[in-house]
Short mmCIF file of C-alpha atoms in Angstrom, two decimals:
data_model
loop_
_atom_site.label_atom_id
_atom_site.label_comp_id
_atom_site.label_asym_id
_atom_site.label_seq_id
_atom_site.Cartn_x
_atom_site.Cartn_y
_atom_site.Cartn_z
CA MET K 6 -24.36 5.58 33.87
CA HIS K 7 -27.67 4.62 32.40
CA PRO K 8 -27.33 2.13 29.45
CA LYS K 9 -29.39 4.30 27.06
CA LYS K 10 -27.13 7.31 27.62
CA ALA K 11 -24.04 5.22 26.91
CA VAL K 12 -25.56 3.99 23.64
CA LYS K 13 -26.51 7.55 22.59
CA LYS K 14 -22.98 8.80 23.28
CA LYS K 15 -21.52 5.95 21.25
CA ILE K 16 -23.84 6.73 18.32
CA ARG K 17 -22.92 10.43 18.42
CA ALA K 18 -19.21 9.59 18.47
CA THR K 19 -19.66 7.30 15.46
CA LYS K 20 -21.48 9.99 13.49
CA LYS K 21 -18.72 12.50 14.17
CA SER K 22 -15.93 10.11 13.20
CA GLY K 23 -17.67 9.10 9.94
CA LYS K 24 -17.25 12.61 8.55
CA PHE K 25 -17.59 12.96 4.79
CA HIS K 26 -14.71 14.96 3.31
CA SER K 27 -16.64 17.00 0.77
CA PRO K 28 -14.37 20.10 0.86
CA GLU K 29 -11.39 17.92 -0.02
CA ILE K 30 -13.25 16.24 -2.89
CA ILE K 31 -14.43 19.59 -4.24
CA GLY K 32 -10.89 20.93 -3.86
CA VAL K 33 -9.41 18.08 -5.91
CA LEU K 34 -12.06 18.59 -8.60
CA LEU K 35 -11.33 22.33 -8.74
CA LEU K 36 -7.59 21.64 -8.99
CA PHE K 37 -8.20 19.23 -11.85
CA ILE K 38 -10.62 21.55 -13.69
CA GLY K 39 -8.34 24.57 -13.25
CA LEU K 40 -5.37 22.60 -14.55
CA LEU K 41 -7.36 21.27 -17.51
CA PHE K 42 -8.57 24.77 -18.42
CA LEU K 43 -5.06 26.17 -18.06
CA LEU K 44 -3.51 23.46 -20.26
CA SER K 45 -6.24 24.03 -22.85
CA LEU K 46 -5.52 27.76 -22.90
CA ILE K 47 -1.74 27.35 -23.03
CA SER K 48 -1.93 24.94 -25.96
CA TYR K 49 -4.53 27.04 -27.83
CA SER K 50 -4.07 27.29 -31.56
CA GLY K 51 -6.23 29.40 -33.83
CA GLN K 52 -6.02 26.64 -36.43
CA ASP K 53 -7.68 24.05 -34.19
CA PRO K 54 -11.21 23.04 -35.12
CA SER K 55 -13.69 24.24 -32.50
CA TRP K 56 -17.30 25.29 -32.07
CA ALA K 57 -16.57 28.67 -33.69
CA HIS K 58 -15.03 27.24 -36.85
CA THR K 59 -16.79 25.02 -39.33
CA GLY K 60 -15.08 23.02 -41.97
CA ASP K 61 -12.99 19.88 -42.19
CA SER K 62 -13.83 17.65 -39.21
CA VAL K 63 -10.77 15.47 -39.92
CA GLN K 64 -8.40 18.38 -39.30
CA LYS K 65 -5.64 17.61 -36.78
CA VAL K 66 -6.10 19.10 -33.31
CA HIS K 67 -3.00 20.60 -31.67
CA ASN K 68 -4.54 21.24 -28.26
CA ILE K 69 -3.26 19.08 -25.37
CA ALA K 70 -6.84 18.40 -24.23
CA GLY K 71 -7.96 17.37 -27.71
CA ARG K 72 -11.03 18.58 -29.55
CA ALA K 73 -12.85 19.38 -26.28
CA GLY K 74 -9.87 21.46 -25.12
CA ALA K 75 -9.81 23.32 -28.43
CA SER K 76 -13.48 24.22 -28.09
CA LEU K 77 -13.08 25.09 -24.41
CA SER K 78 -10.09 27.36 -24.97
CA GLU K 79 -11.82 29.02 -27.93
CA ALA K 80 -14.92 29.71 -25.83
CA LEU K 81 -12.90 31.04 -22.88
CA LEU K 82 -10.72 33.29 -25.01
CA GLN K 83 -13.62 34.59 -27.10
CA GLY K 84 -15.74 35.19 -24.02
CA PHE K 85 -13.24 36.51 -21.49
CA GLY K 86 -9.99 37.15 -23.35
CA LEU K 87 -6.79 37.01 -21.34
CA ALA K 88 -8.82 37.15 -18.11
CA SER K 89 -9.45 33.45 -18.76
CA PHE K 90 -5.98 32.74 -17.38
CA VAL K 91 -6.91 34.52 -14.14
CA PHE K 92 -10.10 32.45 -13.97
CA CYS K 93 -8.16 29.20 -14.39
CA LEU K 94 -5.58 30.14 -11.78
CA SER K 95 -8.37 31.18 -9.41
CA LEU K 96 -9.99 27.75 -9.74
CA PHE K 97 -6.63 26.10 -9.14
CA PHE K 98 -5.81 28.12 -6.02
CA LEU K 99 -9.33 27.77 -4.63
CA GLY K 100 -9.00 24.01 -4.98
CA TYR K 101 -5.61 24.10 -3.28
CA HIS K 102 -7.05 26.17 -0.44
CA LEU K 103 -9.81 23.59 0.11
CA ILE K 104 -7.49 20.58 0.31
CA ARG K 105 -4.57 21.98 2.27
CA PRO K 106 -4.48 21.10 5.96
CA SER K 107 -5.92 23.73 8.28
#
């Protein structure tokens, strides 16, 4: 075999084996985001301070995800209602689908 052809084959094999696992990374991110959204919604309290309520900024937050979770759950519930839970579960299952072995 010609030496140049052998080098080209070796380079092609290296490029294929150095595959970047972007679907898996995106899947893990979607799992994490879906879980965070779901925990924020489950621990929602109408008494939590959020973007929709002004007032005492020292008020205790009851949301598991903190002040950001309180604002996130308020925005999701005000914008989409109970369909927010379906959205969160969809993100979670899409992430699972991306990381599971084929």
